[in-house]
Amino acid sequence: MKKWREYERLVSALTAEEYDKEYTVIPNARIKGFISQRKRQLDVLVEYRFNSDLNRRIIFDAKDRKRPVDIKEVEAFEGLMKDVGARRGFLICSNGYTKSALRRAQEHIVIKLLSSDQIDDISIGSWDMCRSDSCGDGLIMWDLTPGIIIDGTVYIQATGKCDSCGKFHIWCWSCGNRICIDYESELQCSCKGPWFWLTSIEPDCDEIGEQYESHYLILVLGNGNYHIMDRRPI
Ligand SMILES: [Zn+2]
Ligand SMILES: [Zn+2]
């Protein structure tokens, strides 16, 4: 794997460890900028898992550079934060930052150092290949979700997102299958548990009035109840 990509994925993995399960961590996200109206690439996007809440939107930029991060990069990052409506941002750099960059960052931008040595300590070997036929080299970041209880039995499910095509994945712990679920479709695992999965694009409207859309991953139970398991803004 290319080194910069590995660095980005490691930042995603570390981020996922730091946040509560009510947050979803999306590696290599692409969302529409509110100001630019264009798709913006984000190395890591952290969002509220169940609903739209821009107050909780946090973005990460992973800069694996030979030189320190400078003031211009902080300003460009601040522009990106504004465009996508992120309240907080983290600039992760591998080779330090200048004093003026740190001053310019102020409170809403955190500059963090993550050196190559630290990277060597962590492994993303557990990341799986994407299961979509149309995806080239995507990797899945798995997320253990709280167990779902049906008729007194706890079913533990893991869900994941591809870092390339963005498709949701499901790891069925009843039978061990790992499956990719397409955009806007339904899927039942071959073990035929009392549930099925659904993906759909839903409009999101934040309290501050910004409108956008998200892909939702929904678990529909046999009794008609459903749970939002994950979401990914687009
Ligand atoms: Zn993929
Ligand atoms: Zn199954």
PDB file of C-alpha atoms and ligand atoms in Angstrom:
ATOM      1  CA  MET A   1       0.000   0.000   0.000  1.00  0.00           C
ATOM      2  CA  LYS A   2       1.168   3.530  -0.743  1.00  0.00           C
ATOM      3  CA  LYS A   3       2.654   5.192   2.303  1.00  0.00           C
ATOM      4  CA  TRP A   4       0.369   8.253   2.330  1.00  0.00           C
ATOM      5  CA  ARG A   5      -2.664   6.005   2.097  1.00  0.00           C
ATOM      6  CA  GLU A   6      -1.434   3.891   4.951  1.00  0.00           C
ATOM      7  CA  TYR A   7      -0.920   7.060   6.964  1.00  0.00           C
ATOM      8  CA  GLU A   8      -4.478   8.232   6.256  1.00  0.00           C
ATOM      9  CA  ARG A   9      -5.941   4.868   7.222  1.00  0.00           C
ATOM     10  CA  LEU A  10      -3.931   4.777  10.430  1.00  0.00           C
ATOM     11  CA  VAL A  11      -5.278   8.158  11.376  1.00  0.00           C
ATOM     12  CA  SER A  12      -8.788   6.768  10.743  1.00  0.00           C
ATOM     13  CA  ALA A  13      -8.109   3.715  12.883  1.00  0.00           C
ATOM     14  CA  LEU A  14      -6.712   5.796  15.740  1.00  0.00           C
ATOM     15  CA  THR A  15      -9.618   8.197  15.476  1.00  0.00           C
ATOM     16  CA  ALA A  16     -12.112   5.344  15.694  1.00  0.00           C
ATOM     17  CA  GLU A  17     -10.511   4.232  18.962  1.00  0.00           C
ATOM     18  CA  GLU A  18     -10.963   7.674  20.471  1.00  0.00           C
ATOM     19  CA  TYR A  19     -14.622   8.225  19.755  1.00  0.00           C
ATOM     20  CA  ASP A  20     -17.707   6.807  21.322  1.00  0.00           C
ATOM     21  CA  LYS A  21     -19.869   4.432  19.268  1.00  0.00           C
ATOM     22  CA  GLU A  22     -22.452   7.152  18.759  1.00  0.00           C
ATOM     23  CA  TYR A  23     -19.969   8.665  16.351  1.00  0.00           C
ATOM     24  CA  THR A  24     -19.214   7.160  12.984  1.00  0.00           C
ATOM     25  CA  VAL A  25     -15.700   7.444  11.573  1.00  0.00           C
ATOM     26  CA  ILE A  26     -15.538   7.649   7.780  1.00  0.00           C
ATOM     27  CA  PRO A  27     -12.169   7.189   6.099  1.00  0.00           C
ATOM     28  CA  ASN A  28     -11.631   9.053   2.811  1.00  0.00           C
ATOM     29  CA  ALA A  29     -15.033  10.750   2.805  1.00  0.00           C
ATOM     30  CA  ARG A  30     -16.407  12.794  -0.089  1.00  0.00           C
ATOM     31  CA  ILE A  31     -19.053  15.330   0.790  1.00  0.00           C
ATOM     32  CA  LYS A  32     -20.520  18.330  -0.952  1.00  0.00           C
ATOM     33  CA  GLY A  33     -19.231  21.683   0.254  1.00  0.00           C
ATOM     34  CA  PHE A  34     -22.001  24.050   1.384  1.00  0.00           C
ATOM     35  CA  ILE A  35     -20.171  27.072  -0.037  1.00  0.00           C
ATOM     36  CA  SER A  36     -18.333  25.624  -3.043  1.00  0.00           C
ATOM     37  CA  GLN A  37     -21.167  23.216  -3.983  1.00  0.00           C
ATOM     38  CA  ARG A  38     -18.451  20.806  -5.047  1.00  0.00           C
ATOM     39  CA  LYS A  39     -17.373  17.439  -3.683  1.00  0.00           C
ATOM     40  CA  ARG A  40     -14.590  17.802  -1.141  1.00  0.00           C
ATOM     41  CA  GLN A  41     -12.310  14.957  -0.163  1.00  0.00           C
ATOM     42  CA  LEU A  42     -11.741  14.489   3.574  1.00  0.00           C
ATOM     43  CA  ASP A  43      -9.113  12.115   4.921  1.00  0.00           C
ATOM     44  CA  VAL A  44     -11.295  11.311   7.920  1.00  0.00           C
ATOM     45  CA  LEU A  45     -14.777  12.556   8.724  1.00  0.00           C
ATOM     46  CA  VAL A  46     -16.326  12.052  12.146  1.00  0.00           C
ATOM     47  CA  GLU A  47     -20.094  12.415  12.410  1.00  0.00           C
ATOM     48  CA  TYR A  48     -22.980  11.644  14.703  1.00  0.00           C
ATOM     49  CA  ARG A  49     -23.961   8.113  13.728  1.00  0.00           C
ATOM     50  CA  PHE A  50     -27.745   8.227  13.897  1.00  0.00           C
ATOM     51  CA  ASN A  51     -28.781  11.605  12.605  1.00  0.00           C
ATOM     52  CA  SER A  52     -27.712  14.888  11.131  1.00  0.00           C
ATOM     53  CA  ASP A  53     -25.908  17.109  13.624  1.00  0.00           C
ATOM     54  CA  LEU A  54     -23.369  19.472  12.148  1.00  0.00           C
ATOM     55  CA  ASN A  55     -22.349  20.590  15.620  1.00  0.00           C
ATOM     56  CA  ARG A  56     -20.655  17.233  15.954  1.00  0.00           C
ATOM     57  CA  ARG A  57     -18.966  17.217  12.549  1.00  0.00           C
ATOM     58  CA  ILE A  58     -15.185  16.923  12.862  1.00  0.00           C
ATOM     59  CA  ILE A  59     -12.697  16.567  10.029  1.00  0.00           C
ATOM     60  CA  PHE A  60      -9.136  15.310   9.931  1.00  0.00           C
ATOM     61  CA  ASP A  61      -6.397  16.050   7.454  1.00  0.00           C
ATOM     62  CA  ALA A  62      -3.472  13.634   7.517  1.00  0.00           C
ATOM     63  CA  LYS A  63      -0.303  15.260   6.263  1.00  0.00           C
ATOM     64  CA  ASP A  64       2.505  12.801   5.818  1.00  0.00           C
ATOM     65  CA  ARG A  65       5.244  15.257   4.856  1.00  0.00           C
ATOM     66  CA  LYS A  66       8.983  15.569   5.061  1.00  0.00           C
ATOM     67  CA  ARG A  67       8.657  19.206   6.185  1.00  0.00           C
ATOM     68  CA  PRO A  68       6.687  20.884   8.971  1.00  0.00           C
ATOM     69  CA  VAL A  69       3.110  22.009   8.392  1.00  0.00           C
ATOM     70  CA  ASP A  70       3.042  25.763   7.767  1.00  0.00           C
ATOM     71  CA  ILE A  71       0.589  28.623   8.140  1.00  0.00           C
ATOM     72  CA  LYS A  72      -0.733  28.332   4.575  1.00  0.00           C
ATOM     73  CA  GLU A  73      -1.782  24.745   5.139  1.00  0.00           C
ATOM     74  CA  VAL A  74      -3.595  25.723   8.334  1.00  0.00           C
ATOM     75  CA  GLU A  75      -5.468  28.447   6.428  1.00  0.00           C
ATOM     76  CA  ALA A  76      -6.390  26.096   3.585  1.00  0.00           C
ATOM     77  CA  PHE A  77      -7.640  23.596   6.134  1.00  0.00           C
ATOM     78  CA  GLU A  78      -9.717  26.259   7.863  1.00  0.00           C
ATOM     79  CA  GLY A  79     -11.282  27.056   4.480  1.00  0.00           C
ATOM     80  CA  LEU A  80     -12.137  23.401   3.994  1.00  0.00           C
ATOM     81  CA  MET A  81     -13.694  23.251   7.477  1.00  0.00           C
ATOM     82  CA  LYS A  82     -15.883  26.248   6.689  1.00  0.00           C
ATOM     83  CA  ASP A  83     -16.971  24.793   3.364  1.00  0.00           C
ATOM     84  CA  VAL A  84     -18.122  21.512   4.870  1.00  0.00           C
ATOM     85  CA  GLY A  85     -19.517  23.037   8.056  1.00  0.00           C
ATOM     86  CA  ALA A  86     -17.094  21.322  10.462  1.00  0.00           C
ATOM     87  CA  ARG A  87     -16.861  22.890  13.908  1.00  0.00           C
ATOM     88  CA  ARG A  88     -13.578  21.257  14.748  1.00  0.00           C
ATOM     89  CA  GLY A  89     -10.637  20.067  12.748  1.00  0.00           C
ATOM     90  CA  PHE A  90      -7.498  18.074  13.374  1.00  0.00           C
ATOM     91  CA  LEU A  91      -4.370  18.484  11.292  1.00  0.00           C
ATOM     92  CA  ILE A  92      -2.267  15.385  11.774  1.00  0.00           C
ATOM     93  CA  CYS A  93       1.322  15.808  10.693  1.00  0.00           C
ATOM     94  CA  SER A  94       4.282  13.477  10.607  1.00  0.00           C
ATOM     95  CA  ASN A  95       7.110  16.038  10.748  1.00  0.00           C
ATOM     96  CA  GLY A  96       6.101  18.851  13.045  1.00  0.00           C
ATOM     97  CA  TYR A  97       4.699  22.321  12.436  1.00  0.00           C
ATOM     98  CA  THR A  98       5.908  25.891  12.481  1.00  0.00           C
ATOM     99  CA  LYS A  99       5.251  28.231  15.425  1.00  0.00           C
ATOM    100  CA  SER A 100       3.147  30.507  13.271  1.00  0.00           C
ATOM    101  CA  ALA A 101       1.089  27.541  12.073  1.00  0.00           C
ATOM    102  CA  LEU A 102       0.327  26.684  15.689  1.00  0.00           C
ATOM    103  CA  ARG A 103      -0.657  30.283  16.516  1.00  0.00           C
ATOM    104  CA  ARG A 104      -2.834  30.513  13.420  1.00  0.00           C
ATOM    105  CA  ALA A 105      -4.636  27.297  14.303  1.00  0.00           C
ATOM    106  CA  GLN A 106      -6.307  28.897  17.358  1.00  0.00           C
ATOM    107  CA  GLU A 107      -8.833  26.845  19.296  1.00  0.00           C
ATOM    108  CA  HIS A 108     -10.983  25.151  16.707  1.00  0.00           C
ATOM    109  CA  ILE A 109      -8.058  23.549  14.902  1.00  0.00           C
ATOM    110  CA  VAL A 110      -5.858  21.074  16.705  1.00  0.00           C
ATOM    111  CA  ILE A 111      -2.457  20.254  15.250  1.00  0.00           C
ATOM    112  CA  LYS A 112      -1.253  16.847  16.308  1.00  0.00           C
ATOM    113  CA  LEU A 113       1.986  15.111  15.667  1.00  0.00           C
ATOM    114  CA  LEU A 114       1.931  11.486  14.642  1.00  0.00           C
ATOM    115  CA  SER A 115       5.411  10.332  13.756  1.00  0.00           C
ATOM    116  CA  SER A 116       6.468   7.448  11.557  1.00  0.00           C
ATOM    117  CA  ASP A 117       7.680   5.578  14.663  1.00  0.00           C
ATOM    118  CA  GLN A 118       4.209   5.647  16.153  1.00  0.00           C
ATOM    119  CA  ILE A 119       2.866   4.414  12.855  1.00  0.00           C
ATOM    120  CA  ASP A 120       5.098   1.378  12.896  1.00  0.00           C
ATOM    121  CA  ASP A 121       3.536   0.359  16.211  1.00  0.00           C
ATOM    122  CA  ILE A 122       0.056   0.134  14.780  1.00  0.00           C
ATOM    123  CA  SER A 123      -1.182  -2.202  12.140  1.00  0.00           C
ATOM    124  CA  ILE A 124      -4.083  -2.007   9.778  1.00  0.00           C
ATOM    125  CA  GLY A 125      -3.575  -5.623   8.779  1.00  0.00           C
ATOM    126  CA  SER A 126      -7.064  -6.398  10.058  1.00  0.00           C
ATOM    127  CA  TRP A 127      -8.631  -4.265   7.354  1.00  0.00           C
ATOM    128  CA  ASP A 128     -10.425  -6.408   4.796  1.00  0.00           C
ATOM    129  CA  MET A 129     -10.625  -6.006   1.056  1.00  0.00           C
ATOM    130  CA  CYS A 130     -13.837  -4.414  -0.224  1.00  0.00           C
ATOM    131  CA  ARG A 131     -16.319  -7.027  -1.426  1.00  0.00           C
ATOM    132  CA  SER A 132     -17.894  -4.984  -4.169  1.00  0.00           C
ATOM    133  CA  ASP A 133     -17.097  -6.294  -7.668  1.00  0.00           C
ATOM    134  CA  SER A 134     -16.854  -2.795  -9.070  1.00  0.00           C
ATOM    135  CA  CYS A 135     -14.375  -1.565  -6.447  1.00  0.00           C
ATOM    136  CA  GLY A 136     -10.663  -1.654  -7.159  1.00  0.00           C
ATOM    137  CA  ASP A 137      -8.521  -1.598  -4.052  1.00  0.00           C
ATOM    138  CA  GLY A 138     -10.898  -0.480  -1.295  1.00  0.00           C
ATOM    139  CA  LEU A 139     -10.385  -1.523   2.304  1.00  0.00           C
ATOM    140  CA  ILE A 140     -13.036  -1.955   4.948  1.00  0.00           C
ATOM    141  CA  MET A 141     -12.859  -0.309   8.318  1.00  0.00           C
ATOM    142  CA  TRP A 142     -14.966  -2.482  10.634  1.00  0.00           C
ATOM    143  CA  ASP A 143     -16.971  -1.148  13.461  1.00  0.00           C
ATOM    144  CA  LEU A 144     -18.358  -3.364  16.190  1.00  0.00           C
ATOM    145  CA  THR A 145     -21.914  -2.253  16.842  1.00  0.00           C
ATOM    146  CA  PRO A 146     -23.807  -2.862  20.063  1.00  0.00           C
ATOM    147  CA  GLY A 147     -25.510  -6.272  20.038  1.00  0.00           C
ATOM    148  CA  ILE A 148     -29.070  -6.454  18.818  1.00  0.00           C
ATOM    149  CA  ILE A 149     -31.404  -8.516  21.009  1.00  0.00           C
ATOM    150  CA  ILE A 150     -34.121 -10.533  19.255  1.00  0.00           C
ATOM    151  CA  ASP A 151     -36.298 -12.910  21.300  1.00  0.00           C
ATOM    152  CA  GLY A 152     -33.774 -12.907  24.098  1.00  0.00           C
ATOM    153  CA  THR A 153     -30.786 -13.815  21.935  1.00  0.00           C
ATOM    154  CA  VAL A 154     -28.018 -11.289  21.454  1.00  0.00           C
ATOM    155  CA  TYR A 155     -26.797 -11.005  17.903  1.00  0.00           C
ATOM    156  CA  ILE A 156     -23.541  -9.203  17.535  1.00  0.00           C
ATOM    157  CA  GLN A 157     -23.122  -7.498  14.230  1.00  0.00           C
ATOM    158  CA  ALA A 158     -20.235  -5.575  12.804  1.00  0.00           C
ATOM    159  CA  THR A 159     -20.680  -3.077  10.045  1.00  0.00           C
ATOM    160  CA  GLY A 160     -18.067  -1.365   7.953  1.00  0.00           C
ATOM    161  CA  LYS A 161     -17.435   1.150   5.225  1.00  0.00           C
ATOM    162  CA  CYS A 162     -15.141   0.923   2.239  1.00  0.00           C
ATOM    163  CA  ASP A 163     -12.501   3.653   2.107  1.00  0.00           C
ATOM    164  CA  SER A 164     -12.664   3.745  -1.680  1.00  0.00           C
ATOM    165  CA  CYS A 165     -16.214   3.215  -3.009  1.00  0.00           C
ATOM    166  CA  GLY A 166     -17.830   4.017   0.352  1.00  0.00           C
ATOM    167  CA  LYS A 167     -20.227   1.069   0.293  1.00  0.00           C
ATOM    168  CA  PHE A 168     -21.463  -0.342   3.573  1.00  0.00           C
ATOM    169  CA  HIS A 169     -20.425  -3.860   4.577  1.00  0.00           C
ATOM    170  CA  ILE A 170     -21.956  -6.270   7.008  1.00  0.00           C
ATOM    171  CA  TRP A 171     -20.208  -8.933   9.029  1.00  0.00           C
ATOM    172  CA  CYS A 172     -22.860 -11.407  10.087  1.00  0.00           C
ATOM    173  CA  TRP A 173     -21.689 -12.964  13.329  1.00  0.00           C
ATOM    174  CA  SER A 174     -24.340 -15.649  13.219  1.00  0.00           C
ATOM    175  CA  CYS A 175     -22.805 -17.288  10.158  1.00  0.00           C
ATOM    176  CA  GLY A 176     -19.544 -15.415   9.656  1.00  0.00           C
ATOM    177  CA  ASN A 177     -20.406 -14.043   6.228  1.00  0.00           C
ATOM    178  CA  ARG A 178     -18.935 -10.726   5.223  1.00  0.00           C
ATOM    179  CA  ILE A 179     -21.071  -9.047   2.589  1.00  0.00           C
ATOM    180  CA  CYS A 180     -21.147  -5.785   0.678  1.00  0.00           C
ATOM    181  CA  ILE A 181     -24.509  -4.063   0.397  1.00  0.00           C
ATOM    182  CA  ASP A 182     -25.056  -1.921  -2.675  1.00  0.00           C
ATOM    183  CA  TYR A 183     -26.385   1.633  -2.704  1.00  0.00           C
ATOM    184  CA  GLU A 184     -30.127   1.859  -2.196  1.00  0.00           C
ATOM    185  CA  SER A 185     -30.835  -1.834  -1.924  1.00  0.00           C
ATOM    186  CA  GLU A 186     -32.000  -4.590   0.395  1.00  0.00           C
ATOM    187  CA  LEU A 187     -30.063  -7.579   1.572  1.00  0.00           C
ATOM    188  CA  GLN A 188     -30.682 -10.618   3.682  1.00  0.00           C
ATOM    189  CA  CYS A 189     -27.803 -12.770   4.781  1.00  0.00           C
ATOM    190  CA  SER A 190     -27.862 -16.354   3.492  1.00  0.00           C
ATOM    191  CA  CYS A 191     -28.234 -17.605   7.103  1.00  0.00           C
ATOM    192  CA  LYS A 192     -31.741 -16.089   7.039  1.00  0.00           C
ATOM    193  CA  GLY A 193     -31.822 -14.462  10.449  1.00  0.00           C
ATOM    194  CA  PRO A 194     -35.005 -12.641  11.444  1.00  0.00           C
ATOM    195  CA  TRP A 195     -33.846  -9.372   9.908  1.00  0.00           C
ATOM    196  CA  PHE A 196     -32.691  -7.753   6.714  1.00  0.00           C
ATOM    197  CA  TRP A 197     -30.548  -4.786   5.809  1.00  0.00           C
ATOM    198  CA  LEU A 198     -31.545  -1.722   3.871  1.00  0.00           C
ATOM    199  CA  THR A 199     -29.582   1.176   2.431  1.00  0.00           C
ATOM    200  CA  SER A 200     -31.206   4.406   1.383  1.00  0.00           C
ATOM    201  CA  ILE A 201     -30.371   8.008   0.672  1.00  0.00           C
ATOM    202  CA  GLU A 202     -32.264  10.340   2.998  1.00  0.00           C
ATOM    203  CA  PRO A 203     -32.376  14.113   3.127  1.00  0.00           C
ATOM    204  CA  ASP A 204     -30.729  15.584   6.200  1.00  0.00           C
ATOM    205  CA  CYS A 205     -31.640  18.967   7.486  1.00  0.00           C
ATOM    206  CA  ASP A 206     -29.614  20.381  10.276  1.00  0.00           C
ATOM    207  CA  GLU A 207     -31.143  22.714  12.864  1.00  0.00           C
ATOM    208  CA  ILE A 208     -29.038  25.532  11.486  1.00  0.00           C
ATOM    209  CA  GLY A 209     -30.728  25.065   8.125  1.00  0.00           C
ATOM    210  CA  GLU A 210     -28.019  23.448   6.002  1.00  0.00           C
ATOM    211  CA  GLN A 211     -29.465  20.791   3.721  1.00  0.00           C
ATOM    212  CA  TYR A 212     -27.655  17.756   2.492  1.00  0.00           C
ATOM    213  CA  GLU A 213     -28.106  14.025   2.026  1.00  0.00           C
ATOM    214  CA  SER A 214     -26.735  10.916   3.644  1.00  0.00           C
ATOM    215  CA  HIS A 215     -26.558   7.239   2.906  1.00  0.00           C
ATOM    216  CA  TYR A 216     -28.177   5.326   5.745  1.00  0.00           C
ATOM    217  CA  LEU A 217     -27.638   1.705   6.719  1.00  0.00           C
ATOM    218  CA  ILE A 218     -30.735   0.355   8.428  1.00  0.00           C
ATOM    219  CA  LEU A 219     -31.353  -2.980  10.124  1.00  0.00           C
ATOM    220  CA  VAL A 220     -34.990  -4.014   9.766  1.00  0.00           C
ATOM    221  CA  LEU A 221     -36.220  -6.618  12.242  1.00  0.00           C
ATOM    222  CA  GLY A 222     -38.897  -9.230  11.629  1.00  0.00           C
ATOM    223  CA  ASN A 223     -41.324  -7.436  13.931  1.00  0.00           C
ATOM    224  CA  GLY A 224     -41.125  -4.286  11.832  1.00  0.00           C
ATOM    225  CA  ASN A 225     -38.855  -2.367  14.175  1.00  0.00           C
ATOM    226  CA  TYR A 226     -35.748  -0.901  12.686  1.00  0.00           C
ATOM    227  CA  HIS A 227     -32.417   0.469  13.834  1.00  0.00           C
ATOM    228  CA  ILE A 228     -30.208   2.997  12.112  1.00  0.00           C
ATOM    229  CA  MET A 229     -26.822   1.325  12.215  1.00  0.00           C
ATOM    230  CA  ASP A 230     -24.676   3.796  10.340  1.00  0.00           C
ATOM    231  CA  ARG A 231     -24.759   6.846   8.101  1.00  0.00           C
ATOM    232  CA  ARG A 232     -22.443   8.497   5.654  1.00  0.00           C
ATOM    233  CA  PRO A 233     -23.096  12.027   4.400  1.00  0.00           C
ATOM    234  CA  ILE A 234     -22.624  12.685   0.697  1.00  0.00           C
TER     235      ILE A 234
HETATM  236 ZN    ZN B   1     -15.191  -0.499  -2.147  1.00  0.00          ZN
HETATM  237 ZN    ZN B   2     -25.523 -14.662   8.263  1.00  0.00          ZN
END
